[in-house]
């Protein structure tokens, strides 16, 4: 099993190569306030039943509001066959301090 890595908003913004799978694990109400462009929304409580929608061979970056829930999801993914999993430091709050967020309809 790999280890959960942390990634800063700047490192994610500057990511080069194949784009990671960006997974927002917040609840529906939180997502309505704004998202990071390009994300896939899978609420934390649905990760066990919907993680099959993600490719375990590709990098995954998980985020929530501040980074706590997404860290739990990251460990779950690592325990279930995902090799390269990152937790976004500061969650969407950290991202929004430096980069734009968008509405879910635009994502």
mmCIF file of N, CA and C in Angstrom:
data_model
loop_
_atom_site.group_PDB
_atom_site.id
_atom_site.type_symbol
_atom_site.label_atom_id
_atom_site.label_comp_id
_atom_site.label_asym_id
_atom_site.label_seq_id
_atom_site.Cartn_x
_atom_site.Cartn_y
_atom_site.Cartn_z
ATOM 1 N N UNK A 1 0.845 -1.182 0.000
ATOM 2 C CA UNK A 1 0.000 0.000 0.000
ATOM 3 C C UNK A 1 0.886 1.240 0.000
ATOM 4 N N UNK A 2 0.534 2.224 -0.816
ATOM 5 C CA UNK A 2 1.275 3.479 -0.856
ATOM 6 C C UNK A 2 0.921 4.343 0.337
ATOM 7 N N UNK A 3 1.525 5.501 0.407
ATOM 8 C CA UNK A 3 1.216 6.425 1.495
ATOM 9 C C UNK A 3 0.462 7.627 0.935
ATOM 10 N N UNK A 4 -0.368 8.216 1.783
ATOM 11 C CA UNK A 4 -1.121 9.395 1.379
ATOM 12 C C UNK A 4 -0.161 10.572 1.307
ATOM 13 N N UNK A 5 -0.132 11.204 0.167
ATOM 14 C CA UNK A 5 0.738 12.355 -0.041
ATOM 15 C C UNK A 5 -0.092 13.621 0.068
ATOM 16 N N UNK A 6 0.574 14.722 0.386
ATOM 17 C CA UNK A 6 -0.097 16.016 0.404
ATOM 18 C C UNK A 6 0.338 16.785 -0.832
ATOM 19 N N UNK A 7 -0.581 17.598 -1.342
ATOM 20 C CA UNK A 7 -0.276 18.449 -2.480
ATOM 21 C C UNK A 7 -0.832 19.838 -2.191
ATOM 22 N N UNK A 8 -0.027 20.844 -2.438
ATOM 23 C CA UNK A 8 -0.473 22.216 -2.199
ATOM 24 C C UNK A 8 -1.306 22.694 -3.391
ATOM 25 N N UNK A 9 -2.112 23.728 -3.187
ATOM 26 C CA UNK A 9 -2.841 24.290 -4.327
ATOM 27 C C UNK A 9 -1.904 24.669 -5.476
ATOM 28 N N UNK A 10 -0.767 25.248 -5.163
ATOM 29 C CA UNK A 10 0.181 25.650 -6.209
ATOM 30 C C UNK A 10 0.720 24.438 -6.955
ATOM 31 N N UNK A 11 1.063 23.374 -6.229
ATOM 32 C CA UNK A 11 1.560 22.159 -6.894
ATOM 33 C C UNK A 11 0.493 21.554 -7.798
ATOM 34 N N UNK A 12 -0.766 21.578 -7.347
ATOM 35 C CA UNK A 12 -1.850 21.053 -8.173
ATOM 36 C C UNK A 12 -2.038 21.922 -9.411
ATOM 37 N N UNK A 13 -2.007 23.227 -9.239
ATOM 38 C CA UNK A 13 -2.168 24.147 -10.370
ATOM 39 C C UNK A 13 -1.058 23.942 -11.408
ATOM 40 N N UNK A 14 0.141 23.640 -10.948
ATOM 41 C CA UNK A 14 1.296 23.487 -11.835
ATOM 42 C C UNK A 14 1.524 22.044 -12.283
ATOM 43 N N UNK A 15 0.602 21.140 -11.946
ATOM 44 C CA UNK A 15 0.741 19.712 -12.281
ATOM 45 C C UNK A 15 1.058 19.571 -13.760
ATOM 46 N N UNK A 16 2.047 18.772 -14.073
ATOM 47 C CA UNK A 16 2.384 18.523 -15.476
ATOM 48 C C UNK A 16 2.198 17.041 -15.766
ATOM 49 N N UNK A 17 1.983 16.715 -17.004
ATOM 50 C CA UNK A 17 1.732 15.328 -17.377
ATOM 51 C C UNK A 17 0.248 15.023 -17.359
ATOM 52 N N UNK A 18 -0.063 13.747 -17.228
ATOM 53 C CA UNK A 18 -1.461 13.315 -17.227
ATOM 54 C C UNK A 18 -2.210 13.953 -16.060
ATOM 55 N N UNK A 19 -3.345 14.536 -16.354
ATOM 56 C CA UNK A 19 -4.135 15.189 -15.312
ATOM 57 C C UNK A 19 -4.588 14.181 -14.266
ATOM 58 N N UNK A 20 -4.530 14.571 -12.991
ATOM 59 C CA UNK A 20 -5.030 13.674 -11.947
ATOM 60 C C UNK A 20 -6.553 13.663 -11.939
ATOM 61 N N UNK A 21 -7.108 12.642 -11.337
ATOM 62 C CA UNK A 21 -8.537 12.591 -11.092
ATOM 63 C C UNK A 21 -8.778 13.445 -9.845
ATOM 64 N N UNK A 22 -9.534 14.506 -9.983
ATOM 65 C CA UNK A 22 -9.779 15.445 -8.899
ATOM 66 C C UNK A 22 -11.150 15.142 -8.308
ATOM 67 N N UNK A 23 -11.181 14.712 -7.045
ATOM 68 C CA UNK A 23 -12.413 14.238 -6.432
ATOM 69 C C UNK A 23 -12.806 15.127 -5.252
ATOM 70 N N UNK A 24 -13.986 15.735 -5.360
ATOM 71 C CA UNK A 24 -14.571 16.566 -4.307
ATOM 72 C C UNK A 24 -15.433 15.658 -3.442
ATOM 73 N N UNK A 25 -15.094 15.504 -2.152
ATOM 74 C CA UNK A 25 -15.822 14.585 -1.285
ATOM 75 C C UNK A 25 -16.796 15.302 -0.344
ATOM 76 N N UNK A 26 -17.031 16.599 -0.584
ATOM 77 C CA UNK A 26 -17.975 17.349 0.259
ATOM 78 C C UNK A 26 -19.418 16.939 -0.044
ATOM 79 N N UNK A 27 -20.328 17.368 0.826
ATOM 80 C CA UNK A 27 -21.736 17.041 0.597
ATOM 81 C C UNK A 27 -22.327 17.966 -0.471
ATOM 82 N N UNK A 28 -23.529 17.656 -0.900
ATOM 83 C CA UNK A 28 -24.161 18.394 -1.996
ATOM 84 C C UNK A 28 -24.299 19.884 -1.707
ATOM 85 N N UNK A 29 -24.686 20.238 -0.497
ATOM 86 C CA UNK A 29 -24.859 21.647 -0.147
ATOM 87 C C UNK A 29 -23.553 22.417 -0.219
ATOM 88 N N UNK A 30 -22.469 21.803 0.233
ATOM 89 C CA UNK A 30 -21.165 22.463 0.174
ATOM 90 C C UNK A 30 -20.721 22.684 -1.268
ATOM 91 N N UNK A 31 -20.975 21.712 -2.109
ATOM 92 C CA UNK A 31 -20.560 21.783 -3.511
ATOM 93 C C UNK A 31 -21.264 22.935 -4.226
ATOM 94 N N UNK A 32 -22.501 23.240 -3.830
ATOM 95 C CA UNK A 32 -23.245 24.322 -4.475
ATOM 96 C C UNK A 32 -22.585 25.684 -4.270
ATOM 97 N N UNK A 33 -21.722 25.794 -3.262
ATOM 98 C CA UNK A 33 -21.035 27.068 -2.991
ATOM 99 C C UNK A 33 -19.837 27.287 -3.897
ATOM 100 N N UNK A 34 -19.405 26.256 -4.608
ATOM 101 C CA UNK A 34 -18.282 26.398 -5.524
ATOM 102 C C UNK A 34 -17.384 25.180 -5.520
ATOM 103 N N UNK A 35 -16.752 24.941 -6.669
ATOM 104 C CA UNK A 35 -15.893 23.774 -6.850
ATOM 105 C C UNK A 35 -14.625 24.171 -7.597
ATOM 106 N N UNK A 36 -13.665 23.261 -7.581
ATOM 107 C CA UNK A 36 -12.462 23.427 -8.385
ATOM 108 C C UNK A 36 -12.783 22.901 -9.782
ATOM 109 N N UNK A 37 -12.512 23.673 -10.830
ATOM 110 C CA UNK A 37 -12.815 23.203 -12.181
ATOM 111 C C UNK A 37 -12.189 21.839 -12.478
ATOM 112 N N UNK A 38 -12.977 20.988 -13.140
ATOM 113 C CA UNK A 38 -12.492 19.674 -13.549
ATOM 114 C C UNK A 38 -12.713 18.570 -12.534
ATOM 115 N N UNK A 39 -13.375 18.892 -11.433
ATOM 116 C CA UNK A 39 -13.566 17.895 -10.377
ATOM 117 C C UNK A 39 -14.667 16.905 -10.714
ATOM 118 N N UNK A 40 -14.642 15.770 -9.991
ATOM 119 C CA UNK A 40 -15.721 14.788 -9.980
ATOM 120 C C UNK A 40 -16.268 14.822 -8.561
ATOM 121 N N UNK A 41 -17.584 14.917 -8.419
ATOM 122 C CA UNK A 41 -18.173 14.978 -7.080
ATOM 123 C C UNK A 41 -18.616 13.586 -6.652
ATOM 124 N N UNK A 42 -17.953 13.074 -5.600
ATOM 125 C CA UNK A 42 -18.382 11.831 -4.959
ATOM 126 C C UNK A 42 -18.392 12.118 -3.458
ATOM 127 N N UNK A 43 -19.571 12.347 -2.871
ATOM 128 C CA UNK A 43 -19.622 12.644 -1.439
ATOM 129 C C UNK A 43 -18.927 11.554 -0.617
ATOM 130 N N UNK A 44 -18.307 11.962 0.471
ATOM 131 C CA UNK A 44 -17.520 11.046 1.296
ATOM 132 C C UNK A 44 -18.275 9.760 1.620
ATOM 133 N N UNK A 45 -19.525 9.877 2.014
ATOM 134 C CA UNK A 45 -20.277 8.684 2.423
ATOM 135 C C UNK A 45 -20.553 7.726 1.258
ATOM 136 N N UNK A 46 -20.369 8.190 0.015
ATOM 137 C CA UNK A 46 -20.603 7.323 -1.140
ATOM 138 C C UNK A 46 -19.315 6.742 -1.742
ATOM 139 N N UNK A 47 -18.166 7.126 -1.208
ATOM 140 C CA UNK A 47 -16.899 6.624 -1.743
ATOM 141 C C UNK A 47 -16.856 5.091 -1.772
ATOM 142 N N UNK A 48 -17.282 4.386 -0.713
ATOM 143 C CA UNK A 48 -17.204 2.915 -0.778
ATOM 144 C C UNK A 48 -17.997 2.295 -1.932
ATOM 145 N N UNK A 49 -19.108 2.913 -2.328
ATOM 146 C CA UNK A 49 -19.917 2.336 -3.406
ATOM 147 C C UNK A 49 -19.601 2.927 -4.776
ATOM 148 N N UNK A 50 -18.941 4.091 -4.808
ATOM 149 C CA UNK A 50 -18.674 4.739 -6.098
ATOM 150 C C UNK A 50 -17.193 4.819 -6.473
ATOM 151 N N UNK A 51 -16.297 4.304 -5.629
ATOM 152 C CA UNK A 51 -14.874 4.401 -5.953
ATOM 153 C C UNK A 51 -14.533 3.642 -7.225
ATOM 154 N N UNK A 52 -15.384 2.721 -7.641
ATOM 155 C CA UNK A 52 -15.188 2.005 -8.896
ATOM 156 C C UNK A 52 -15.275 2.901 -10.118
ATOM 157 N N UNK A 53 -15.793 4.122 -9.951
ATOM 158 C CA UNK A 53 -15.860 5.088 -11.054
ATOM 159 C C UNK A 53 -14.496 5.715 -11.329
ATOM 160 N N UNK A 54 -13.554 5.506 -10.417
ATOM 161 C CA UNK A 54 -12.214 6.080 -10.540
ATOM 162 C C UNK A 54 -11.236 5.010 -11.024
ATOM 163 N N UNK A 55 -10.201 5.435 -11.705
ATOM 164 C CA UNK A 55 -9.171 4.528 -12.217
ATOM 165 C C UNK A 55 -8.056 4.413 -11.180
ATOM 166 N N UNK A 56 -7.879 3.244 -10.545
ATOM 167 C CA UNK A 56 -6.860 3.105 -9.511
ATOM 168 C C UNK A 56 -5.430 3.229 -10.034
ATOM 169 N N UNK A 57 -5.244 3.168 -11.344
ATOM 170 C CA UNK A 57 -3.908 3.276 -11.921
ATOM 171 C C UNK A 57 -3.509 4.730 -12.206
ATOM 172 N N UNK A 58 -4.462 5.644 -12.104
ATOM 173 C CA UNK A 58 -4.172 7.070 -12.354
ATOM 174 C C UNK A 58 -4.092 7.825 -11.035
ATOM 175 N N UNK A 59 -3.321 8.912 -10.983
ATOM 176 C CA UNK A 59 -3.258 9.705 -9.760
ATOM 177 C C UNK A 59 -4.632 10.273 -9.387
ATOM 178 N N UNK A 60 -4.888 10.321 -8.082
ATOM 179 C CA UNK A 60 -6.134 10.866 -7.552
ATOM 180 C C UNK A 60 -5.783 11.967 -6.557
ATOM 181 N N UNK A 61 -6.446 13.121 -6.689
ATOM 182 C CA UNK A 61 -6.338 14.199 -5.707
ATOM 183 C C UNK A 61 -7.719 14.362 -5.090
ATOM 184 N N UNK A 62 -7.792 14.204 -3.770
ATOM 185 C CA UNK A 62 -9.066 14.353 -3.070
ATOM 186 C C UNK A 62 -9.067 15.664 -2.293
ATOM 187 N N UNK A 63 -10.254 16.284 -2.209
ATOM 188 C CA UNK A 63 -10.373 17.495 -1.403
ATOM 189 C C UNK A 63 -11.753 17.604 -0.794
ATOM 190 N N UNK A 64 -11.790 18.347 0.328
ATOM 191 C CA UNK A 64 -13.049 18.676 0.994
ATOM 192 C C UNK A 64 -12.978 20.161 1.333
ATOM 193 N N UNK A 65 -13.579 20.582 2.423
ATOM 194 C CA UNK A 65 -13.532 21.998 2.787
ATOM 195 C C UNK A 65 -12.145 22.403 3.281
ATOM 196 N N UNK A 66 -11.567 21.584 4.185
ATOM 197 C CA UNK A 66 -10.294 21.980 4.791
ATOM 198 C C UNK A 66 -9.195 20.923 4.703
ATOM 199 N N UNK A 67 -9.539 19.696 4.354
ATOM 200 C CA UNK A 67 -8.535 18.647 4.205
ATOM 201 C C UNK A 67 -8.677 17.471 5.146
ATOM 202 N N UNK A 68 -9.554 17.553 6.139
ATOM 203 C CA UNK A 68 -9.693 16.471 7.113
ATOM 204 C C UNK A 68 -10.476 15.277 6.550
ATOM 205 N N UNK A 69 -11.657 15.528 6.012
ATOM 206 C CA UNK A 69 -12.456 14.420 5.457
ATOM 207 C C UNK A 69 -11.757 13.791 4.259
ATOM 208 N N UNK A 70 -11.150 14.631 3.422
ATOM 209 C CA UNK A 70 -10.482 14.087 2.236
ATOM 210 C C UNK A 70 -9.292 13.224 2.619
ATOM 211 N N UNK A 71 -8.636 13.514 3.738
ATOM 212 C CA UNK A 71 -7.541 12.647 4.194
ATOM 213 C C UNK A 71 -8.085 11.258 4.518
ATOM 214 N N UNK A 72 -9.241 11.186 5.162
ATOM 215 C CA UNK A 72 -9.853 9.891 5.463
ATOM 216 C C UNK A 72 -10.176 9.141 4.178
ATOM 217 N N UNK A 73 -10.709 9.849 3.197
ATOM 218 C CA UNK A 73 -11.021 9.228 1.905
ATOM 219 C C UNK A 73 -9.741 8.754 1.232
ATOM 220 N N UNK A 74 -8.693 9.564 1.307
ATOM 221 C CA UNK A 74 -7.414 9.184 0.711
ATOM 222 C C UNK A 74 -6.890 7.881 1.277
ATOM 223 N N UNK A 75 -6.928 7.737 2.601
ATOM 224 C CA UNK A 75 -6.474 6.484 3.218
ATOM 225 C C UNK A 75 -7.349 5.314 2.784
ATOM 226 N N UNK A 76 -8.648 5.539 2.688
ATOM 227 C CA UNK A 76 -9.550 4.481 2.224
ATOM 228 C C UNK A 76 -9.163 4.025 0.817
ATOM 229 N N UNK A 77 -8.930 4.976 -0.081
ATOM 230 C CA UNK A 77 -8.564 4.630 -1.457
ATOM 231 C C UNK A 77 -7.260 3.840 -1.490
ATOM 232 N N UNK A 78 -6.284 4.259 -0.696
ATOM 233 C CA UNK A 78 -5.013 3.533 -0.656
ATOM 234 C C UNK A 78 -5.197 2.101 -0.162
ATOM 235 N N UNK A 79 -6.068 1.909 0.802
ATOM 236 C CA UNK A 79 -6.335 0.567 1.328
ATOM 237 C C UNK A 79 -7.112 -0.286 0.335
ATOM 238 N N UNK A 80 -7.652 0.355 -0.691
ATOM 239 C CA UNK A 80 -8.478 -0.376 -1.657
ATOM 240 C C UNK A 80 -7.899 -0.340 -3.064
ATOM 241 N N UNK A 81 -6.577 -0.367 -3.155
ATOM 242 C CA UNK A 81 -5.918 -0.605 -4.427
ATOM 243 C C UNK A 81 -5.445 0.600 -5.211
ATOM 244 N N UNK A 82 -5.710 1.809 -4.732
ATOM 245 C CA UNK A 82 -5.228 2.992 -5.434
ATOM 246 C C UNK A 82 -3.766 3.207 -5.070
ATOM 247 N N UNK A 83 -2.952 3.554 -6.060
ATOM 248 C CA UNK A 83 -1.512 3.640 -5.853
ATOM 249 C C UNK A 83 -1.016 5.046 -5.536
ATOM 250 N N UNK A 84 -1.566 6.050 -6.199
ATOM 251 C CA UNK A 84 -1.051 7.416 -6.079
ATOM 252 C C UNK A 84 -2.198 8.336 -5.671
ATOM 253 N N UNK A 85 -2.255 8.643 -4.368
ATOM 254 C CA UNK A 85 -3.360 9.433 -3.833
ATOM 255 C C UNK A 85 -2.786 10.646 -3.090
ATOM 256 N N UNK A 86 -3.358 11.805 -3.390
ATOM 257 C CA UNK A 86 -2.931 13.068 -2.785
ATOM 258 C C UNK A 86 -4.108 13.718 -2.076
ATOM 259 N N UNK A 87 -3.827 14.366 -0.946
ATOM 260 C CA UNK A 87 -4.815 15.162 -0.240
ATOM 261 C C UNK A 87 -4.456 16.625 -0.457
ATOM 262 N N UNK A 88 -5.412 17.419 -0.929
ATOM 263 C CA UNK A 88 -5.171 18.832 -1.183
ATOM 264 C C UNK A 88 -5.064 19.583 0.144
ATOM 265 N N UNK A 89 -3.893 20.140 0.419
ATOM 266 C CA UNK A 89 -3.639 20.870 1.660
ATOM 267 C C UNK A 89 -4.588 22.065 1.748
ATOM 268 N N UNK A 90 -5.313 22.152 2.851
ATOM 269 C CA UNK A 90 -6.239 23.270 3.045
ATOM 270 C C UNK A 90 -7.568 23.115 2.346
ATOM 271 N N UNK A 91 -7.758 22.026 1.606
ATOM 272 C CA UNK A 91 -9.016 21.795 0.911
ATOM 273 C C UNK A 91 -9.365 22.916 -0.057
ATOM 274 N N UNK A 92 -10.650 23.034 -0.350
ATOM 275 C CA UNK A 92 -11.074 24.079 -1.292
ATOM 276 C C UNK A 92 -10.858 25.472 -0.699
ATOM 277 N N UNK A 93 -10.848 25.564 0.628
ATOM 278 C CA UNK A 93 -10.592 26.869 1.252
ATOM 279 C C UNK A 93 -9.176 27.340 0.915
ATOM 280 N N UNK A 94 -8.217 26.435 0.982
ATOM 281 C CA UNK A 94 -6.846 26.776 0.620
ATOM 282 C C UNK A 94 -6.717 27.113 -0.850
ATOM 283 N N UNK A 95 -7.419 26.343 -1.684
ATOM 284 C CA UNK A 95 -7.400 26.596 -3.129
ATOM 285 C C UNK A 95 -7.962 27.991 -3.434
ATOM 286 N N UNK A 96 -9.108 28.315 -2.837
ATOM 287 C CA UNK A 96 -9.815 29.560 -3.149
ATOM 288 C C UNK A 96 -9.037 30.808 -2.721
ATOM 289 N N UNK A 97 -8.074 30.653 -1.823
ATOM 290 C CA UNK A 97 -7.247 31.800 -1.439
ATOM 291 C C UNK A 97 -6.295 32.204 -2.564
ATOM 292 N N UNK A 98 -6.035 31.279 -3.497
ATOM 293 C CA UNK A 98 -5.069 31.542 -4.559
ATOM 294 C C UNK A 98 -5.638 31.449 -5.971
ATOM 295 N N UNK A 99 -6.678 30.625 -6.144
ATOM 296 C CA UNK A 99 -7.175 30.330 -7.485
ATOM 297 C C UNK A 99 -8.698 30.402 -7.518
ATOM 298 N N UNK A 100 -9.259 30.604 -8.713
ATOM 299 C CA UNK A 100 -10.720 30.725 -8.808
ATOM 300 C C UNK A 100 -11.426 29.391 -8.598
ATOM 301 N N UNK A 101 -12.632 29.499 -8.070
ATOM 302 C CA UNK A 101 -13.532 28.357 -8.019
ATOM 303 C C UNK A 101 -14.698 28.685 -8.938
ATOM 304 N N UNK A 102 -15.475 27.677 -9.269
ATOM 305 C CA UNK A 102 -16.572 27.869 -10.205
ATOM 306 C C UNK A 102 -17.823 27.194 -9.656
ATOM 307 N N UNK A 103 -18.952 27.395 -10.308
ATOM 308 C CA UNK A 103 -20.169 26.720 -9.894
ATOM 309 C C UNK A 103 -20.151 25.298 -10.437
ATOM 310 N N UNK A 104 -20.849 24.375 -9.778
ATOM 311 C CA UNK A 104 -20.827 22.978 -10.250
ATOM 312 C C UNK A 104 -21.308 22.831 -11.695
ATOM 313 N N UNK A 105 -22.220 23.659 -12.139
ATOM 314 C CA UNK A 105 -22.730 23.557 -13.516
ATOM 315 C C UNK A 105 -21.643 23.887 -14.524
ATOM 316 N N UNK A 106 -20.696 24.753 -14.159
ATOM 317 C CA UNK A 106 -19.627 25.150 -15.064
ATOM 318 C C UNK A 106 -18.455 24.179 -15.061
ATOM 319 N N UNK A 107 -18.348 23.366 -14.013
ATOM 320 C CA UNK A 107 -17.179 22.485 -13.838
ATOM 321 C C UNK A 107 -17.101 21.421 -14.906
#
